[in-house]
C-alpha cells in the first residue's frame, strides 16, 4: 500500500511539474515558430532578409540571458525552496508572453516595437533560466535514485511538448482565420491564449508541497547560506559545473535546436516549403519521437547516462549534412521539365517602381501543380528600363510555398523523426545526469548554470548563427550546419575523455 501511495505521489509531482514547464516552453517557443511573420510586423516593409535575421537575434536574446536567470532563480531555489521559485518563474513567463501579443507593430510605433519585444524576450529568458532547474530538481528529489532517469525524463518531454503545442495552436489558428488575417493580426492569438494556460498551471502549482530533500535540509538547518559561492568558488564543484557544460549540455543543446528549430527554419526559409507543410512535418516527427525521451531516460538508469548522450551527438555529427542535402535536393524545382507539370495558372502580373529611378520591376506570379501531386508558386521578375533602347533584364526565378508530394512529405517526416530521436538520446537522460552531479543544498544553482549556458546559449543560438553563416557571401545553404556540428564534436571529445558513466556519491540516502 505504501509503495502504491509513493507511486501515486511521484506521478502527481511529475504531472504538476510537467504541465507548468510545458506551458513555459510553449510560451518561449511560439516566438521562434512565428519568426518570419513577427519579423514582418516588427521591422520596416523593405527590411528584406535582415528582418528575419534581426527577429532571430531577438529570439536568441532570450537564450543568452537564461544563464543569468539560472543564477538568480537557482540561488532563490536553494535558499527558499523549489516550489515558490518556479511558481514565480511561471508568472513572469506567462505575463511576458501575453504582453508580446499586445505590442503594436512597426507601422504604429516604429522601432519601439522590436525594443519592447526584446525587453519581454529577456524577461522570458530569465524566467526560463529558473524554471527548468527547479522542475528537474523538484522531480528528481521526489524520485527513488534507481529510477531517477525514468522519472525526470517526463520533464524532458515538456520542451518538445511545448514546441508541439505551439506548432499545433499556430497551425489551427491559421487554418481557422486564413493566412492573410493570421499574418496581419492572428499571430497574436497564440500569445494571448497563454494567459489561460498559465492560470491553470499556477492553480495546480499552488497546491504542491516542497520537495522532501529540501524540507529535510531546512529542518536540519543545513540550507546553503550562499549557494553561488558554494557552487562556483568550491574548486571540486566548479570543476563539475565546467564538465557538465563542455562535456554534455553544450553538445546536447546544439543537437536539440538543430533537430527541431533549425530544421523548421531551414525547410521554411531555405527550401521555401509551404507554411503548413513545414509545420505538419515537424508535428508528425515530434509525435513519433517523443516517447523515446522516456525510453532513453529509463534505459540510462540501467546502463548509465554518458554513452546514450554521446551517441546522440555522434550521430548528429555524421548525418546532419546528408539529411539537409536531401531537404535541398527534394525541394529543388528549378529543374522541373514541362513534362512534369500537370497545370500552371495564368501569371498574375504586377508592376512596381524601382526606388530612385524611372525603371520598373515586373513580377509574374503563377501557381504550378506537378503530376506527382506537388505544387509551388513560381515568381518571374524583370527590370523594365525607362530608356526604350534597353531590353528587359530577367532575374533568376524564385519558387516558394512548395507543397510536397506524399512520398517526399513522409520522407521528410522520417528525417525529422531521426533528428528528434537524437534529441531524445541527448536530452532524455540529462536531467538525471545533472541532478546527480551536485549535492542537494546547492543543486538548483549548480545544475541550472551549465544547463542554460549549454542549452540556452550554445543551443539557442543555432538558428541565428547558422542562418547568419549561410547568408555570408560565398556560403552554401549547408554552411550553417558547421556551427552545431563543430560544437557537438567538441562536446563529444570532452565527454568521452572526462565524463564518468557512474553516479557520484554525495552521501545522500534514497527515500
Coordinates of C-alpha atoms in Angstrom, one line a residue:
X1 CA 0.0 0.0 0.0
X2 CA 2.9 2.4 0.9
X3 CA 4.6 1.6 -2.4
X4 CA 1.4 2.3 -4.3
X5 CA 1.0 5.6 -2.4
X6 CA 4.5 6.6 -3.3
X7 CA 3.9 5.9 -7.0
X8 CA 0.7 8.0 -6.9
X9 CA 2.6 10.8 -5.2
X10 CA 5.5 10.8 -7.7
X11 CA 3.2 10.8 -10.7
X12 CA 1.2 13.7 -9.2
X13 CA 4.5 15.6 -8.8
X14 CA 5.5 14.8 -12.4
X15 CA 2.1 15.9 -13.7
X16 CA 2.0 19.2 -11.8
X17 CA 5.7 20.0 -12.6
X18 CA 5.4 18.9 -16.2
X19 CA 2.3 20.9 -17.0
X20 CA 3.8 24.2 -15.8
X21 CA 7.1 23.5 -17.5
X22 CA 5.4 22.5 -20.8
X23 CA 3.4 25.8 -20.7
X24 CA 6.7 27.8 -20.1
X25 CA 8.3 26.1 -23.1
X26 CA 5.2 26.8 -25.2
X27 CA 5.4 30.5 -24.2
X28 CA 9.1 30.6 -25.0
X29 CA 8.8 28.8 -28.4
X30 CA 5.8 30.4 -30.1
X31 CA 8.1 33.3 -30.9
X32 CA 10.6 31.2 -32.8
X33 CA 7.8 29.3 -34.6
X34 CA 6.5 32.6 -35.9
X35 CA 9.8 34.4 -36.5
X36 CA 9.1 35.1 -40.2
X37 CA 5.7 36.6 -39.6
X38 CA 6.8 38.5 -36.5
X39 CA 9.8 39.9 -38.4
X40 CA 7.4 41.4 -40.9
X41 CA 5.5 43.1 -38.1
X42 CA 8.4 44.4 -36.1
X43 CA 10.6 45.9 -38.9
X44 CA 10.1 48.1 -42.0
X45 CA 8.4 46.5 -45.0
X46 CA 11.6 47.0 -47.1
X47 CA 13.9 45.3 -44.5
X48 CA 14.1 42.1 -46.6
X49 CA 16.2 39.2 -45.2
X50 CA 17.5 41.4 -42.4
X51 CA 14.1 41.4 -40.8
X52 CA 14.3 37.6 -40.3
X53 CA 17.9 37.8 -39.0
X54 CA 17.0 40.6 -36.6
X55 CA 14.0 38.7 -35.4
X56 CA 16.1 35.6 -34.8
X57 CA 18.6 37.8 -32.9
X58 CA 15.7 38.9 -30.6
X59 CA 14.7 35.3 -30.3
X60 CA 18.3 34.4 -29.4
X61 CA 18.5 37.2 -26.8
X62 CA 16.1 35.2 -24.7
X63 CA 18.5 32.3 -24.7
X64 CA 21.6 34.5 -23.9
X65 CA 20.1 35.7 -20.6
X66 CA 18.9 32.2 -19.5
X67 CA 22.2 31.6 -17.5
X68 CA 21.6 34.8 -15.6
X69 CA 18.1 33.6 -14.8
X70 CA 19.7 30.3 -13.7
X71 CA 21.9 32.2 -11.2
X72 CA 19.1 34.4 -9.9
X73 CA 16.4 31.8 -9.5
X74 CA 18.8 29.0 -8.8
X75 CA 20.0 31.0 -5.7
X76 CA 16.4 31.6 -4.7
X77 CA 15.6 27.9 -5.1
X78 CA 18.4 26.8 -2.9
X79 CA 17.6 29.5 -0.3
X80 CA 13.8 29.5 0.0
X81 CA 12.8 26.3 -1.8
X82 CA 11.9 24.8 -5.2
X83 CA 8.2 25.3 -5.2
X84 CA 7.9 29.1 -4.7
X85 CA 10.8 29.8 -7.1
X86 CA 9.3 28.0 -10.1
X87 CA 5.9 29.5 -9.2
X88 CA 7.5 32.9 -9.7
X89 CA 9.1 32.0 -13.0
X90 CA 5.7 30.8 -14.3
X91 CA 4.1 34.2 -13.5
X92 CA 6.9 36.1 -15.2
X93 CA 6.9 33.9 -18.3
X94 CA 3.1 34.0 -18.7
X95 CA 2.9 37.8 -18.2
X96 CA 5.7 38.5 -20.8
X97 CA 4.1 36.2 -23.4
X98 CA 0.7 37.8 -23.0
X99 CA 2.2 41.3 -23.4
X100 CA 4.1 40.3 -26.6
X101 CA 0.7 39.5 -28.1
X102 CA -0.4 43.1 -27.3
X103 CA 2.6 45.1 -28.7
X104 CA 1.7 47.3 -31.7
X105 CA 3.5 46.7 -35.0
X106 CA 6.4 48.8 -36.5
X107 CA 3.9 50.7 -38.6
X108 CA 2.2 52.0 -35.4
X109 CA 5.1 52.8 -33.1
X110 CA 8.3 52.4 -35.2
X111 CA 11.4 50.8 -33.6
X112 CA 9.8 50.9 -30.2
X113 CA 8.0 47.7 -31.3
X114 CA 11.1 45.5 -31.6
X115 CA 12.7 47.2 -28.5
X116 CA 9.6 46.3 -26.4
X117 CA 9.6 42.7 -27.7
X118 CA 13.3 42.4 -26.9
X119 CA 12.7 43.5 -23.3
X120 CA 9.9 40.9 -22.9
X121 CA 12.1 38.2 -24.5
X122 CA 14.8 39.0 -21.9
X123 CA 12.3 38.6 -19.1
X124 CA 11.1 35.3 -20.7
X125 CA 14.8 34.1 -20.8
X126 CA 15.3 35.0 -17.2
X127 CA 12.2 33.1 -16.2
X128 CA 13.0 30.0 -18.2
X129 CA 16.5 30.1 -16.7
X130 CA 14.9 29.4 -13.3
X131 CA 12.1 27.1 -14.4
X132 CA 13.8 24.1 -15.8
X133 CA 16.3 23.6 -13.0
X134 CA 13.5 23.9 -10.5
X135 CA 11.3 21.4 -12.2
X136 CA 14.0 18.9 -12.8
X137 CA 15.4 19.2 -9.3
X138 CA 11.9 19.0 -7.8
X139 CA 11.0 15.8 -9.6
X140 CA 14.4 14.2 -9.0
X141 CA 14.2 14.9 -5.3
X142 CA 10.9 13.0 -5.1
X143 CA 12.1 10.1 -7.2
X144 CA 13.9 7.0 -6.0
X145 CA 17.6 7.1 -7.0
X146 CA 17.5 3.9 -9.1
X147 CA 14.6 5.3 -11.3
X148 CA 15.7 8.9 -11.4
X149 CA 16.4 8.8 -15.2
X150 CA 12.9 7.4 -15.9
X151 CA 11.0 9.9 -13.7
X152 CA 13.0 13.0 -14.8
X153 CA 12.7 12.1 -18.4
X154 CA 9.0 13.1 -18.2
X155 CA 10.2 16.6 -17.5
X156 CA 12.4 16.3 -20.6
X157 CA 9.4 15.6 -22.8
X158 CA 8.0 19.1 -21.9
X159 CA 10.4 21.1 -24.0
X160 CA 9.5 19.2 -27.2
X161 CA 5.9 19.0 -26.0
X162 CA 5.8 22.8 -25.6
X163 CA 7.1 23.1 -29.2
X164 CA 4.5 20.6 -30.4
X165 CA 1.7 22.6 -28.6
X166 CA 2.9 25.9 -30.1
X167 CA 3.0 24.5 -33.6
X168 CA -0.4 22.9 -33.2
X169 CA -2.1 26.1 -32.0
X170 CA -0.4 28.1 -34.7
X171 CA -1.5 25.8 -37.5
X172 CA -5.0 25.5 -36.1
X173 CA -5.4 29.3 -35.7
X174 CA -4.0 30.0 -39.2
X175 CA -6.4 27.5 -40.8
X176 CA -9.4 28.8 -38.9
X177 CA -8.9 32.5 -39.7
X178 CA -7.0 32.3 -43.0
X179 CA -3.4 33.1 -44.0
X180 CA -3.9 36.8 -44.6
X181 CA -5.7 37.6 -41.3
X182 CA -3.2 35.4 -39.5
X183 CA -0.2 37.3 -40.9
X184 CA -2.0 40.7 -40.1
X185 CA -3.2 40.1 -36.6
X186 CA -4.0 36.4 -35.9
X187 CA -0.4 35.6 -35.0
X188 CA -1.1 37.4 -31.7
X189 CA -3.7 34.7 -30.7
X190 CA -1.2 32.0 -29.6
X191 CA 0.5 34.6 -27.4
X192 CA -2.8 35.8 -25.8
X193 CA -4.1 32.2 -25.2
X194 CA -1.1 31.7 -23.0
X195 CA -2.6 33.6 -20.1
X196 CA -5.3 30.9 -19.7
X197 CA -2.8 28.1 -19.7
X198 CA -0.6 29.9 -17.2
X199 CA -3.6 30.5 -14.9
X200 CA -4.5 26.8 -14.8
X201 CA -0.8 25.9 -14.1
X202 CA -0.5 28.5 -11.3
X203 CA -3.6 27.0 -9.6
X204 CA -2.1 23.5 -9.7
X205 CA 1.4 24.5 -8.5
X206 CA -0.1 26.4 -5.6
X207 CA -1.3 23.1 -4.2
X208 CA 2.2 21.4 -4.5
X209 CA 4.4 20.7 -1.5
X210 CA 8.1 21.4 -1.2
X211 CA 10.5 18.6 -2.1
X212 CA 11.3 16.1 0.7
X213 CA 15.1 16.5 0.3
X214 CA 14.9 20.3 0.6
X215 CA 12.4 20.1 3.5
X216 CA 14.8 17.7 5.4
X217 CA 17.7 20.1 4.8
X218 CA 15.7 23.0 6.0
X219 CA 14.5 21.2 9.2
X220 CA 18.1 20.3 9.9
X221 CA 19.3 23.9 9.4
X222 CA 21.6 22.8 6.6
X223 CA 20.3 25.0 3.8
X224 CA 23.1 26.8 1.9
X225 CA 23.7 30.4 3.2
X226 CA 25.4 31.4 -0.1
X227 CA 24.6 29.0 -3.0
X228 CA 26.5 31.0 -5.6
X229 CA 29.7 31.0 -3.5
X230 CA 29.4 27.3 -2.7
X231 CA 28.7 26.4 -6.3
X232 CA 31.4 28.3 -8.0
X233 CA 34.2 29.1 -5.5
X234 CA 34.4 25.4 -4.4
X235 CA 37.1 24.0 -6.8
X236 CA 35.6 20.5 -6.9
X237 CA 32.1 21.7 -7.5
X238 CA 33.1 24.3 -10.1
X239 CA 35.0 21.6 -12.0
X240 CA 31.8 19.6 -12.2
X241 CA 30.0 22.7 -13.5
X242 CA 32.5 23.1 -16.3
X243 CA 32.5 19.4 -17.1
X244 CA 28.7 19.3 -17.3
X245 CA 28.8 22.3 -19.6
X246 CA 31.6 21.3 -22.0
X247 CA 31.2 17.6 -21.9
X248 CA 27.4 17.3 -22.0
X249 CA 25.0 20.3 -22.2
X250 CA 26.8 22.2 -24.9
X251 CA 26.6 19.3 -27.3
X252 CA 23.1 18.4 -26.1
X253 CA 22.0 22.0 -26.8
X254 CA 23.0 22.2 -30.4
X255 CA 21.5 18.7 -31.2
X256 CA 18.2 19.9 -29.6
X257 CA 18.0 23.1 -31.5
X258 CA 19.2 21.8 -34.8
X259 CA 16.8 18.9 -34.9
X260 CA 13.8 21.0 -34.1
X261 CA 14.2 24.7 -34.6
X262 CA 16.8 24.9 -37.3
X263 CA 15.1 22.1 -39.2
X264 CA 11.9 24.1 -39.3
X265 CA 13.7 27.3 -40.2
X266 CA 15.7 25.5 -43.0
X267 CA 12.6 23.9 -44.5
X268 CA 10.6 27.2 -44.4
X269 CA 13.2 29.8 -45.2
X270 CA 15.9 28.0 -47.3
X271 CA 13.8 25.2 -49.0
X272 CA 10.7 27.5 -49.2
X273 CA 8.4 24.7 -48.1
X274 CA 4.8 25.7 -47.6
X275 CA 4.0 27.1 -44.1
X276 CA 1.6 24.3 -43.2
X277 CA 3.7 21.5 -44.7
X278 CA 6.8 22.5 -42.8
X279 CA 4.9 22.5 -39.5
X280 CA 3.0 19.3 -40.2
X281 CA 6.3 17.6 -40.9
X282 CA 7.6 18.7 -37.6
X283 CA 4.4 17.8 -35.7
X284 CA 4.5 14.2 -37.1
X285 CA 8.2 13.9 -36.3
X286 CA 7.7 15.1 -32.7
X287 CA 4.7 12.9 -32.2
X288 CA 6.5 9.8 -33.3
X289 CA 9.8 10.6 -31.4
X290 CA 8.5 12.0 -28.1
X291 CA 8.0 8.6 -26.3
X292 CA 11.8 8.0 -26.7
X293 CA 12.6 10.6 -24.1
X294 CA 11.2 8.3 -21.5
X295 CA 12.7 5.2 -23.1
X296 CA 16.2 6.6 -23.1
X297 CA 15.7 8.1 -19.7
X298 CA 14.7 4.7 -18.3
X299 CA 17.5 2.9 -20.2
X300 CA 20.0 5.3 -18.6
X301 CA 19.0 4.0 -15.2
X302 CA 20.3 0.6 -16.3
X303 CA 23.3 1.4 -18.5
X304 CA 24.3 4.9 -17.3
X305 CA 23.8 8.3 -18.9
X306 CA 27.1 9.0 -20.6
X307 CA 27.2 6.8 -23.7
X308 CA 23.5 7.3 -24.6
X309 CA 24.0 11.1 -24.7
X310 CA 27.4 10.9 -26.5
X311 CA 26.0 8.5 -29.2
X312 CA 23.3 11.0 -29.9
X313 CA 25.9 13.7 -30.5
X314 CA 28.0 11.4 -32.7
X315 CA 25.0 10.5 -35.0
X316 CA 24.2 14.2 -35.4
X317 CA 27.8 15.0 -36.4
X318 CA 27.7 12.2 -39.0
X319 CA 24.3 12.6 -40.5
X320 CA 23.3 16.3 -40.4
X321 CA 24.8 17.3 -43.7
X322 CA 23.5 14.3 -45.7
X323 CA 20.0 14.9 -44.2
X324 CA 19.9 18.6 -45.1
X325 CA 21.3 17.9 -48.5
X326 CA 18.2 15.7 -49.1
X327 CA 16.0 18.5 -48.0
X328 CA 17.6 20.8 -50.6
X329 CA 17.6 18.2 -53.4
X330 CA 14.0 17.1 -52.9
X331 CA 12.7 20.7 -52.9
X332 CA 14.7 21.9 -55.8
X333 CA 12.0 22.6 -58.5
X334 CA 14.3 24.7 -60.8
X335 CA 15.0 21.6 -62.9
X336 CA 11.3 20.6 -63.3
X337 CA 10.6 19.9 -67.0
X338 CA 7.4 20.7 -68.9
X339 CA 6.5 17.0 -69.0
X340 CA 6.4 17.0 -65.1
X341 CA 3.8 19.8 -65.0
X342 CA 0.1 19.0 -64.7
X343 CA -1.2 22.5 -64.8
X344 CA 0.0 26.1 -64.4
X345 CA -2.2 29.1 -63.8
X346 CA -2.1 32.3 -65.9
X347 CA 0.5 34.5 -64.4
X348 CA -0.6 37.5 -62.3
X349 CA 1.5 40.5 -63.4
X350 CA 2.4 43.3 -61.1
X351 CA 4.5 46.4 -61.7
X352 CA 6.3 48.4 -59.0
X353 CA 8.6 51.4 -59.3
X354 CA 12.3 50.9 -58.7
X355 CA 13.4 53.3 -55.9
X356 CA 15.4 56.4 -57.1
X357 CA 14.9 55.7 -60.8
X358 CA 12.3 55.7 -63.5
X359 CA 12.7 51.9 -64.1
X360 CA 10.1 49.4 -63.1
X361 CA 10.1 45.9 -61.7
X362 CA 7.7 43.5 -63.4
X363 CA 6.7 40.4 -61.5
X364 CA 4.8 37.4 -63.0
X365 CA 3.4 35.0 -60.4
X366 CA 1.9 31.7 -61.3
X367 CA 0.8 28.6 -59.4
X368 CA 2.3 25.3 -60.7
X369 CA 0.9 21.8 -60.0
X370 CA 3.0 18.7 -60.8
X371 CA 1.9 15.3 -61.9
X372 CA 3.2 13.8 -58.6
X373 CA 0.9 16.0 -56.5
X374 CA 3.5 18.6 -55.5
X375 CA 2.8 22.3 -56.1
X376 CA 4.6 25.6 -55.8
X377 CA 4.4 29.2 -56.7
X378 CA 6.8 30.5 -59.4
X379 CA 7.8 34.1 -59.4
X380 CA 9.5 35.6 -62.5
X381 CA 10.9 39.1 -62.3
X382 CA 12.2 41.5 -64.9
X383 CA 13.6 45.0 -64.7
X384 CA 12.0 47.2 -67.4
X385 CA 14.2 50.2 -68.1
X386 CA 12.8 53.7 -68.7
X387 CA 15.2 54.0 -71.7
X388 CA 13.5 52.3 -74.6
X389 CA 16.7 51.1 -76.3
X390 CA 17.4 48.9 -73.3
X391 CA 15.8 45.4 -73.3
X392 CA 14.2 44.0 -70.2
X393 CA 16.6 42.4 -67.7
X394 CA 15.4 39.0 -66.5
X395 CA 16.3 37.9 -62.9
X396 CA 16.6 34.3 -61.7
X397 CA 13.2 32.8 -61.0
X398 CA 12.2 32.2 -57.4
X399 CA 10.0 29.4 -56.1
X400 CA 8.0 29.5 -52.8
X401 CA 5.1 27.9 -51.0
X402 CA 6.2 24.5 -52.0
X403 CA 3.7 21.7 -51.2
X404 CA 5.4 18.3 -51.2
X405 CA 4.2 15.1 -52.9
X406 CA 3.1 12.5 -50.4
X407 CA 6.2 10.3 -50.7
X408 CA 8.6 13.3 -50.2
X409 CA 6.4 14.6 -47.3
X410 CA 6.7 11.3 -45.4
X411 CA 10.4 11.0 -46.2
X412 CA 10.9 14.4 -44.6
X413 CA 8.8 13.3 -41.6
X414 CA 11.2 10.3 -41.3
X415 CA 14.3 12.6 -41.5
X416 CA 12.8 14.9 -38.8
X417 CA 11.9 11.9 -36.7
X418 CA 15.5 10.7 -36.9
X419 CA 16.8 14.1 -35.8
X420 CA 14.4 14.3 -32.9
X421 CA 15.3 10.7 -31.9
X422 CA 18.9 12.1 -31.5
X423 CA 17.4 14.9 -29.3
X424 CA 15.7 12.2 -27.1
X425 CA 19.1 10.4 -26.7
X426 CA 21.0 13.5 -25.6
X427 CA 18.1 15.1 -23.7
X428 CA 16.2 12.2 -22.1
X429 CA 18.9 11.3 -19.6
X430 CA 20.5 14.7 -19.0
X431 CA 18.2 15.9 -16.1
X432 CA 19.1 12.9 -14.0
X433 CA 22.8 13.3 -15.1
X434 CA 22.9 16.9 -13.9
X435 CA 21.0 16.3 -10.7
X436 CA 23.4 13.5 -9.7
X437 CA 26.5 15.7 -10.2
X438 CA 25.7 18.1 -7.4
X439 CA 24.7 17.9 -3.7
X440 CA 21.2 18.8 -2.6
X441 CA 21.9 22.1 -0.9
X442 CA 23.4 23.8 -4.0
X443 CA 21.8 21.5 -6.7
X444 CA 19.3 24.1 -8.1
X445 CA 22.1 26.7 -8.6
X446 CA 24.8 24.3 -9.7
X447 CA 22.9 22.4 -12.3
X448 CA 21.0 25.4 -13.7
X449 CA 24.0 27.3 -14.9
X450 CA 25.7 24.7 -17.1
X451 CA 22.3 23.6 -18.4
X452 CA 21.3 27.1 -19.5
X453 CA 24.7 28.1 -20.9
X454 CA 24.9 24.8 -22.9
X455 CA 21.3 24.5 -23.9
X456 CA 20.3 28.2 -23.9
X457 CA 23.4 29.9 -25.3
X458 CA 25.2 27.3 -27.4
X459 CA 22.0 25.6 -28.4
X460 CA 19.6 28.6 -28.6
X461 CA 22.0 30.4 -30.9
X462 CA 21.8 27.7 -33.5
X463 CA 19.0 29.2 -35.7
X464 CA 20.6 32.7 -35.6
X465 CA 24.2 31.7 -36.1
X466 CA 23.5 29.0 -38.7
X467 CA 21.2 31.4 -40.7
X468 CA 23.8 34.2 -40.4
X469 CA 26.7 31.9 -41.6
X470 CA 24.6 30.7 -44.5
X471 CA 23.9 34.3 -45.5
X472 CA 27.6 35.2 -45.9
X473 CA 28.9 35.8 -49.5
X474 CA 30.2 32.6 -50.9
X475 CA 28.4 30.4 -48.3
X476 CA 26.3 27.4 -49.3
X477 CA 22.9 26.7 -47.7
X478 CA 24.6 23.9 -45.7
X479 CA 27.4 26.1 -44.4
X480 CA 25.3 27.0 -41.3
X481 CA 25.5 23.4 -40.1
X482 CA 29.2 23.6 -39.3
X483 CA 28.3 25.5 -36.2
X484 CA 26.2 22.7 -34.5
X485 CA 28.5 20.0 -35.9
X486 CA 31.6 21.7 -34.5
X487 CA 30.1 22.3 -31.1
X488 CA 28.8 18.7 -30.9
X489 CA 32.2 17.3 -31.9
X490 CA 34.0 19.3 -29.2
X491 CA 31.5 18.2 -26.6
X492 CA 31.8 14.6 -27.8
X493 CA 35.6 14.6 -27.4
X494 CA 35.5 16.2 -23.9
X495 CA 32.6 14.0 -22.7
X496 CA 34.3 10.8 -24.0
X497 CA 37.6 11.6 -22.2
X498 CA 36.3 13.2 -18.9
X499 CA 32.7 12.1 -18.2
X500 CA 32.1 9.2 -15.9
X501 CA 29.3 6.7 -16.5
X502 CA 28.9 6.2 -12.8
X503 CA 26.7 8.3 -10.4
X504 CA 28.7 10.5 -8.0
X505 CA 28.2 9.7 -4.3
X506 CA 27.1 12.8 -2.3
X507 CA 26.3 10.7 0.8
X508 CA 22.5 11.2 0.2
X509 CA 20.2 8.3 1.1
X510 CA 17.4 7.2 -1.1
X511 CA 14.0 8.0 0.2

